[in-house]
Coordinates of C-alpha atoms and ligand atoms in Angstrom, one line a residue:
M1 CA 169.7 72.1 82.6
V2 CA 170.5 75.5 84.1
A3 CA 170.6 77.0 80.6
E4 CA 167.3 75.3 79.8
K5 CA 165.7 76.8 82.9
A6 CA 167.0 80.3 82.2
A7 CA 165.6 80.1 78.7
A8 CA 162.1 79.3 80.0
S9 CA 159.6 82.2 80.1
S10 CA 158.3 83.4 83.5
T11 CA 155.0 81.7 82.8
E12 CA 156.7 78.5 82.1
N13 CA 158.7 78.9 85.3
E14 CA 155.4 79.4 87.2
Q15 CA 154.0 76.3 85.5
M16 CA 157.0 74.3 86.7
D17 CA 156.6 75.7 90.3
V18 CA 154.7 72.9 92.0
L19 CA 153.8 75.1 95.0
H20 CA 152.4 77.8 92.8
S21 CA 150.3 75.5 90.8
T22 CA 149.0 73.6 93.9
R23 CA 148.0 76.9 95.4
V24 CA 146.1 78.0 92.3
V25 CA 144.0 74.8 92.3
V26 CA 143.5 74.9 96.1
K27 CA 142.2 78.5 95.7
N28 CA 139.9 77.5 92.8
A29 CA 138.6 74.6 94.8
L30 CA 137.8 76.7 97.9
D31 CA 136.2 79.4 95.7
K32 CA 134.0 76.8 94.1
L33 CA 133.0 75.5 97.5
G34 CA 132.2 79.0 98.7
Y35 CA 134.8 79.5 101.4
P36 CA 136.1 83.0 102.2
D37 CA 139.7 84.0 101.4
E38 CA 140.9 83.6 105.0
V39 CA 140.5 79.8 104.6
Y40 CA 142.8 80.0 101.6
Q41 CA 145.3 82.2 103.5
L42 CA 145.5 79.5 106.1
L43 CA 145.8 76.6 103.7
K44 CA 148.2 78.0 101.2
E45 CA 151.3 77.4 103.4
P46 CA 152.2 74.6 105.9
I47 CA 151.4 75.7 109.5
R48 CA 154.8 74.5 110.5
M49 CA 158.0 74.1 108.5
L50 CA 161.3 73.0 110.0
S51 CA 164.6 73.3 108.2
V52 CA 167.4 71.3 109.7
R53 CA 171.2 70.7 109.2
I54 CA 172.3 67.1 109.7
P55 CA 176.0 66.3 110.3
V56 CA 177.0 62.8 109.1
R57 CA 180.4 61.2 109.4
M58 CA 181.2 59.8 105.9
D59 CA 183.2 56.6 105.2
D60 CA 186.3 58.6 104.4
G61 CA 186.3 60.1 107.9
S62 CA 185.1 63.6 106.8
I63 CA 181.9 65.2 108.2
K64 CA 179.3 66.2 105.6
I65 CA 176.4 68.5 106.6
F66 CA 173.1 67.7 104.9
T67 CA 170.0 70.0 104.7
G68 CA 166.6 68.5 105.5
Y69 CA 163.0 69.7 105.8
R70 CA 159.8 68.7 107.5
A71 CA 156.6 70.4 106.6
Q72 CA 153.3 70.0 108.5
H73 CA 150.6 71.4 106.3
N74 CA 147.5 71.4 108.6
D75 CA 146.6 69.5 111.7
A76 CA 143.0 70.6 112.1
V77 CA 141.7 67.0 111.2
G78 CA 144.4 65.1 113.1
P79 CA 148.1 64.4 113.2
T80 CA 150.0 65.2 110.0
K81 CA 151.3 62.3 107.9
G82 CA 153.6 61.9 104.9
G83 CA 156.7 60.5 103.4
V84 CA 160.4 61.5 103.6
R85 CA 162.2 61.9 100.2
F86 CA 166.0 61.5 99.8
H87 CA 166.9 63.2 96.5
P88 CA 169.4 65.7 95.2
D89 CA 166.6 68.0 93.8
V90 CA 164.7 68.3 97.0
T91 CA 163.7 72.0 97.7
E92 CA 161.8 73.7 100.5
K93 CA 159.1 74.7 98.0
E94 CA 158.7 71.1 96.8
V95 CA 158.4 69.8 100.3
K96 CA 155.7 72.4 101.1
A97 CA 153.7 71.4 98.0
L98 CA 154.1 67.7 98.8
S99 CA 152.7 68.4 102.3
I100 CA 149.6 70.1 100.8
W101 CA 149.1 67.2 98.5
M102 CA 149.2 64.8 101.5
S103 CA 146.4 66.9 103.2
L104 CA 144.3 66.6 100.0
K105 CA 144.9 62.9 99.7
A106 CA 143.9 62.3 103.4
G107 CA 140.7 64.3 102.7
I108 CA 140.0 62.4 99.5
V109 CA 140.2 58.9 101.2
D110 CA 138.7 60.3 104.4
L111 CA 141.6 59.6 106.8
P112 CA 141.9 61.3 110.3
Y113 CA 145.0 63.1 109.2
G114 CA 146.4 66.3 107.9
G115 CA 149.3 66.3 105.4
G116 CA 153.0 66.3 106.2
K117 CA 156.2 65.7 104.1
G118 CA 159.9 65.6 104.6
G119 CA 162.9 65.7 102.4
I120 CA 166.7 65.6 102.6
I121 CA 169.0 67.0 99.8
C122 CA 171.3 64.1 99.1
D123 CA 171.9 61.4 96.6
P124 CA 171.5 58.0 98.3
R125 CA 172.7 56.2 95.2
E126 CA 176.2 57.6 96.0
M127 CA 176.1 56.8 99.7
S128 CA 177.0 53.6 101.6
F129 CA 174.6 51.7 103.8
R130 CA 176.4 53.1 106.9
E131 CA 176.3 56.7 105.7
L132 CA 172.5 56.3 104.9
E133 CA 171.9 55.0 108.4
G134 CA 173.8 58.0 109.9
L135 CA 171.7 60.4 107.8
S136 CA 168.4 58.7 108.7
R137 CA 169.1 58.7 112.4
G138 CA 170.4 62.3 112.3
Y139 CA 167.3 63.5 110.5
V140 CA 165.1 61.9 113.2
R141 CA 167.1 63.5 116.0
A142 CA 166.8 66.9 114.2
I143 CA 163.0 66.8 113.8
S144 CA 162.2 64.7 116.9
Q145 CA 160.6 67.7 118.8
I146 CA 157.8 68.1 116.2
V147 CA 157.1 64.5 115.2
G148 CA 155.6 61.5 117.0
P149 CA 152.7 58.9 116.7
T150 CA 150.1 61.5 117.7
K151 CA 151.8 64.6 116.1
D152 CA 153.3 63.8 112.7
I153 CA 153.9 60.3 111.2
P154 CA 156.6 59.9 108.5
A155 CA 156.7 57.2 105.8
P156 CA 158.8 56.3 102.7
D157 CA 158.9 58.3 99.5
V158 CA 161.3 58.6 96.6
F159 CA 164.6 56.8 97.3
T160 CA 163.6 55.8 100.9
N161 CA 162.5 52.3 101.9
S162 CA 161.6 50.0 104.7
Q163 CA 165.2 49.7 106.0
I164 CA 165.4 53.5 106.3
M165 CA 162.0 53.5 108.1
A166 CA 163.4 50.8 110.5
W167 CA 166.5 53.0 111.4
M168 CA 164.2 56.0 111.9
M169 CA 161.8 54.1 114.1
D170 CA 164.7 52.7 116.2
E171 CA 166.2 56.2 116.6
Y172 CA 162.8 57.7 117.7
S173 CA 162.2 54.8 120.1
R174 CA 165.6 55.5 121.7
I175 CA 164.8 59.2 122.1
D176 CA 161.3 58.5 123.4
E177 CA 162.6 55.6 125.6
Y178 CA 159.9 53.2 124.5
N179 CA 159.2 51.1 121.5
S180 CA 157.3 53.4 119.1
P181 CA 156.2 51.5 116.0
G182 CA 153.4 54.1 115.4
F183 CA 156.0 56.8 114.9
I184 CA 156.5 55.8 111.3
T185 CA 154.9 53.7 108.6
G186 CA 156.3 51.6 105.7
K187 CA 158.3 49.5 108.2
P188 CA 159.5 45.9 107.7
I189 CA 156.7 43.5 108.8
V190 CA 158.8 42.2 111.8
L191 CA 158.9 45.8 113.2
G192 CA 155.1 46.3 113.0
G193 CA 154.9 47.0 109.2
S194 CA 151.6 46.2 107.5
H195 CA 150.9 43.5 105.0
G196 CA 150.3 45.1 101.7
R197 CA 152.0 48.4 102.4
E198 CA 154.9 48.0 100.0
S199 CA 152.5 47.5 97.0
A200 CA 149.7 49.7 98.3
T201 CA 150.3 52.7 96.1
A202 CA 150.5 50.5 93.0
K203 CA 147.4 48.6 94.0
G204 CA 145.5 51.9 94.5
V205 CA 146.7 53.1 91.1
T206 CA 145.6 49.8 89.5
I207 CA 142.1 50.2 91.0
C208 CA 141.9 53.8 89.5
I209 CA 143.1 52.5 86.1
N210 CA 140.4 49.8 86.2
E211 CA 137.7 52.4 87.0
A212 CA 139.0 54.9 84.5
A213 CA 139.2 52.2 81.7
K214 CA 135.5 51.3 82.4
K215 CA 134.5 55.0 82.0
K216 CA 136.4 55.2 78.7
G217 CA 135.1 51.8 77.5
I218 CA 138.7 50.4 77.3
E219 CA 139.2 46.7 78.1
L220 CA 142.2 46.4 80.4
K221 CA 143.1 43.0 79.0
G222 CA 145.2 43.7 76.0
A223 CA 145.4 47.5 76.7
R224 CA 148.8 49.1 75.9
V225 CA 150.3 50.7 78.9
I226 CA 153.4 52.9 79.5
V227 CA 154.8 53.3 83.0
Q228 CA 157.4 56.0 83.7
G229 CA 159.5 55.0 86.7
F230 CA 160.3 51.5 87.9
G231 CA 160.7 52.1 91.6
N232 CA 158.3 51.2 94.4
A233 CA 155.2 52.6 92.6
G234 CA 156.1 51.8 89.0
S235 CA 157.5 48.3 89.4
F236 CA 154.6 46.9 91.4
L237 CA 152.1 48.7 89.1
S238 CA 153.7 47.1 86.0
K239 CA 153.4 43.7 87.6
F240 CA 149.8 44.2 88.6
L241 CA 148.9 45.4 85.1
H242 CA 150.8 42.7 83.4
D243 CA 149.1 40.1 85.6
A244 CA 145.7 41.6 84.7
G245 CA 146.5 41.0 81.0
A246 CA 147.5 44.5 80.0
K247 CA 150.5 44.9 77.7
V248 CA 153.2 47.0 79.3
I249 CA 155.0 48.3 76.2
A250 CA 157.5 50.7 77.8
I251 CA 159.0 51.5 81.2
S252 CA 161.7 53.9 82.2
D253 CA 164.0 55.0 85.1
A254 CA 166.1 58.0 85.7
Y255 CA 168.5 57.0 82.9
G256 CA 166.2 56.2 80.0
A257 CA 163.4 54.0 78.8
I258 CA 162.9 50.6 77.1
H259 CA 160.2 49.9 74.6
D260 CA 158.7 46.8 73.0
P261 CA 155.4 47.1 71.1
N262 CA 154.7 43.4 71.8
G263 CA 155.0 43.9 75.6
L264 CA 158.0 43.8 77.9
D265 CA 158.9 40.8 80.1
I266 CA 158.0 42.4 83.4
D267 CA 159.0 39.5 85.6
Y268 CA 162.5 39.6 84.1
L269 CA 162.7 43.4 84.7
L270 CA 161.5 43.0 88.3
D271 CA 164.1 40.4 88.9
R272 CA 166.9 42.6 87.5
R273 CA 166.0 46.1 88.8
D274 CA 168.2 47.5 91.6
S275 CA 166.9 48.9 94.9
F276 CA 166.7 52.4 93.4
G277 CA 164.4 51.3 90.5
T278 CA 167.2 51.3 87.9
V279 CA 167.0 48.7 85.1
T280 CA 167.6 50.3 81.8
N281 CA 171.4 50.2 82.2
L282 CA 171.1 46.5 81.4
F283 CA 170.0 47.3 77.8
D284 CA 172.0 48.5 74.8
T285 CA 169.0 50.0 73.0
T286 CA 167.1 52.6 75.1
I287 CA 165.1 55.7 74.3
S288 CA 164.7 58.9 76.3
N289 CA 162.0 59.4 78.9
K290 CA 160.8 62.3 76.7
D291 CA 160.3 60.1 73.7
M292 CA 158.7 57.4 75.7
L293 CA 155.9 59.6 77.0
E294 CA 154.8 60.4 73.4
L295 CA 154.6 56.8 72.2
D296 CA 151.3 55.4 71.0
C297 CA 149.5 53.7 73.8
D298 CA 146.1 53.4 75.6
I299 CA 147.1 54.3 79.2
L300 CA 150.1 56.4 80.4
V301 CA 151.2 56.2 84.0
P302 CA 153.8 58.7 85.2
A303 CA 155.3 57.1 88.3
A304 CA 158.6 59.0 88.8
V305 CA 159.0 62.7 89.3
E306 CA 157.3 66.1 88.8
N307 CA 156.7 68.2 85.7
Q308 CA 156.9 65.4 83.1
I309 CA 153.8 66.4 81.1
T310 CA 153.9 70.1 80.2
A311 CA 152.6 72.5 77.6
E312 CA 155.4 71.4 75.4
N313 CA 154.6 67.6 75.2
A314 CA 150.9 67.5 76.2
P315 CA 149.7 68.0 72.6
N316 CA 151.7 64.9 71.6
I317 CA 150.6 62.5 74.2
K318 CA 148.8 59.6 72.5
A319 CA 147.2 57.9 75.6
K320 CA 143.5 58.0 76.1
I321 CA 143.9 57.8 79.9
V322 CA 146.7 59.3 82.0
V323 CA 146.8 58.1 85.6
E324 CA 149.2 60.0 87.9
A325 CA 151.0 57.6 90.2
A326 CA 153.7 60.2 90.9
N327 CA 153.1 63.4 92.7
G328 CA 152.9 66.4 90.4
P329 CA 153.9 64.9 87.1
T330 CA 151.6 67.2 85.0
T331 CA 151.7 71.0 85.0
M332 CA 148.6 73.2 85.1
E333 CA 148.9 73.9 81.4
G334 CA 149.6 70.2 80.7
T335 CA 146.4 69.3 82.6
K336 CA 144.4 71.8 80.5
I337 CA 145.7 70.6 77.2
L338 CA 145.1 66.9 78.1
T339 CA 141.5 67.7 79.3
D340 CA 140.7 69.8 76.2
R341 CA 141.9 66.9 74.1
G342 CA 139.4 64.6 75.8
I343 CA 142.1 62.6 77.6
L344 CA 140.9 61.4 81.0
L345 CA 143.4 62.5 83.6
V346 CA 143.2 60.9 87.0
P347 CA 145.1 63.2 89.3
D348 CA 147.9 62.3 91.7
V349 CA 146.0 63.2 94.9
M350 CA 143.5 60.5 94.0
A351 CA 145.5 57.9 92.1
S352 CA 148.4 57.6 94.6
A353 CA 146.3 57.8 97.7
G354 CA 146.5 54.0 98.2
G355 CA 149.9 54.4 99.9
V356 CA 148.7 56.7 102.6
T357 CA 145.6 54.6 103.1
V358 CA 147.5 51.5 103.9
S359 CA 150.0 53.6 106.0
Y360 CA 146.9 54.6 108.0
F361 CA 146.0 50.9 108.4
E362 CA 149.6 50.3 109.6
W363 CA 149.3 53.0 112.2
V364 CA 145.9 51.8 113.4
Q365 CA 147.4 48.2 113.7
N366 CA 150.4 49.6 115.6
N367 CA 148.1 51.6 118.0
Q368 CA 145.9 48.6 118.7
G369 CA 148.7 46.0 118.7
Y370 CA 146.4 43.7 116.6
Y371 CA 147.4 42.9 113.0
W372 CA 145.3 42.2 109.9
S373 CA 145.8 39.8 107.0
E374 CA 146.7 41.0 103.5
A375 CA 143.3 39.9 102.3
E376 CA 141.6 42.2 104.9
I377 CA 143.9 45.1 103.9
D378 CA 143.2 44.6 100.2
E379 CA 139.4 44.5 100.8
K380 CA 139.4 47.7 102.9
L381 CA 141.7 49.5 100.4
H382 CA 139.6 48.4 97.4
E383 CA 136.4 49.7 99.0
I384 CA 138.0 53.1 99.9
M385 CA 139.6 53.7 96.5
I386 CA 136.5 52.8 94.4
K387 CA 134.3 55.0 96.5
S388 CA 136.7 58.0 96.3
F389 CA 137.3 57.6 92.6
N390 CA 133.6 57.6 91.8
T391 CA 132.9 60.5 94.1
I392 CA 135.5 62.6 92.3
Y393 CA 134.5 61.4 88.8
K394 CA 130.9 62.3 89.5
T395 CA 131.9 65.7 90.9
A396 CA 133.9 66.4 87.7
Q397 CA 131.0 65.3 85.5
T398 CA 128.3 67.2 87.2
R399 CA 130.3 70.4 87.7
R400 CA 131.9 70.1 84.2
I401 CA 135.4 70.5 85.6
D402 CA 138.6 68.4 85.3
M403 CA 139.2 65.6 87.7
R404 CA 142.1 67.5 89.4
L405 CA 139.9 70.4 90.5
A406 CA 137.2 67.9 91.5
A407 CA 139.7 66.0 93.6
Y408 CA 140.9 69.2 95.2
M409 CA 137.3 70.1 96.1
V410 CA 136.7 66.8 97.7
G411 CA 140.1 66.8 99.4
V412 CA 140.1 70.3 100.9
R413 CA 136.5 70.3 102.3
K414 CA 137.1 68.2 105.5
M415 CA 140.2 70.2 106.4
A416 CA 138.4 73.5 105.8
E417 CA 135.4 72.4 107.9
A418 CA 137.7 71.1 110.7
A419 CA 139.6 74.5 110.8
R420 CA 136.2 76.3 110.9
F421 CA 134.8 74.1 113.8
R422 CA 138.0 74.7 115.8
G423 CA 137.5 78.4 115.4
W424 CA 140.7 79.0 113.5
V425 CA 139.1 80.8 110.5
Ligands
NAD501 P1 161.3 55.2 94.0 O1 162.5 55.9 94.5 O2 161.1 53.8 94.5 O3 161.4 55.1 92.4 C1 161.5 56.3 91.6 C2 161.7 55.8 90.1 O4 161.7 57.0 89.3 C3 163.0 55.1 89.8 O5 162.8 54.1 88.8 C4 163.9 56.1 89.3 O6 164.9 55.6 88.5 C5 162.9 57.0 88.5 N1 163.4 58.4 88.3 C6 164.0 59.2 89.2 N2 164.3 60.4 88.7 C7 163.8 60.3 87.4 C8 163.7 61.2 86.3 N3 164.2 62.5 86.4 N4 163.0 60.8 85.2 C9 162.5 59.6 85.1 N5 162.6 58.7 86.0 C10 163.2 59.0 87.2 O7 160.0 56.1 94.2 P2 158.5 55.7 94.4 O8 158.2 55.4 95.8 O9 158.2 54.7 93.4 O10 157.8 57.1 94.0 C11 157.6 57.5 92.7 C12 156.5 58.6 92.7 O11 155.3 58.1 93.3 C13 156.9 59.8 93.4 O12 156.4 61.0 92.8 C14 156.3 59.6 94.8 O13 156.1 60.8 95.5 C15 155.0 59.0 94.3 N6 154.3 58.2 95.4 C16 154.9 57.1 96.0 C17 154.3 56.5 97.0 C18 154.8 55.3 97.6 O14 154.2 54.7 98.5 N7 156.0 54.8 97.2 C19 153.0 57.0 97.5 C20 152.5 58.1 96.9 C21 153.1 58.7 95.8

């Protein structure tokens, strides 16, 4: 991996730098909207970035110190909001980029939030339940001064779940000395979680796939779909697509991929996957993630990690539609190649905005102490996602730009306007 990275040219390194590529598109979007450079200077970095050290007593009695981050991109529109990622590859740059993407998502689906994001460098797959609880609580103590229901509201992301949100909410409630369900979203239902939150990202992606398929004249029933990642986003998505009559012909996790041109048994896979979204270890015959992305299919959904579609493999992608459930799965060059080849690319900041939308519903329900049914949540989510998708699609068509730039234009506008009205720029 290190050798591979060293061999990459500087341009490729820049391509793989998610913060750099995010800034380039933000700048392009602001230029197209006619904003002066000072707006870009404000928005190219989070307004607040906290780096913390978290001591945790491990099961063997030793103390291990973990590094964590919390980025608050911009709070001109309202409190910042965004998930917390537990992953060995977390970096400061990645957390910054993720916080900018959250601001854009909030703008796209018109929520009263700015973007935030957190991450801890750790491998939860190698930690016990007790150690994870210690780490989750330690992180909240370390960031408690800058977060809160009206300041910055965390949520789940890669390798974090409703149990981790419950520990974090409990720790914050102890610090704050009152029950604070609105501090965090993605909680278990009994602690003020919202119906439909767990599957919200996947539902939003499914709505985008439906809309994109209509634009491309593809019938979802019978369409061949590949989903990379079988965690929260990828597994629910596979189930929704399978139930809608699509043929999910390949899925993957961090260790490899499985492929069946006749369609996989999604219910079986859902039943057997572990809590980290691992399932391919149950099969003798697997293929690599790299090979899976290039298989023949109609729709490809990256739902795992960043930088999966690059200049190297974009020319070989066979899908007619790529819908980004993951954050940052396609590099700038990858985006250009797919767009030039006439492949419809629905960008992450649009496709995965269903998660933050239902997180917003959860926060509203917590604040008012009155809870909605799953049917009400679904209806509201549906309306928001369809409206946002079509606004962005139309912007892309009329301006003759790709959907990523169109999404950034729609997403950045509210934040830029709010900062202007506040007199910041
Ligand atoms: P998760 O932890 O539940 O699942 C991650 C999946 O990706 C697992 O199947 C894992 O095995 C796989 N994976 C990990 N590393 C991989 C690698 N190097 N190559 C291939 N597969 C790998 O995470 P999630 O919540 O499903 O999130 C997946 C993506 O969706 C992330 O980019 C996340 O930021 C984005 N997202 C999630 C939500 C949400 O609500 N869960 C919302 C918006 C965006």
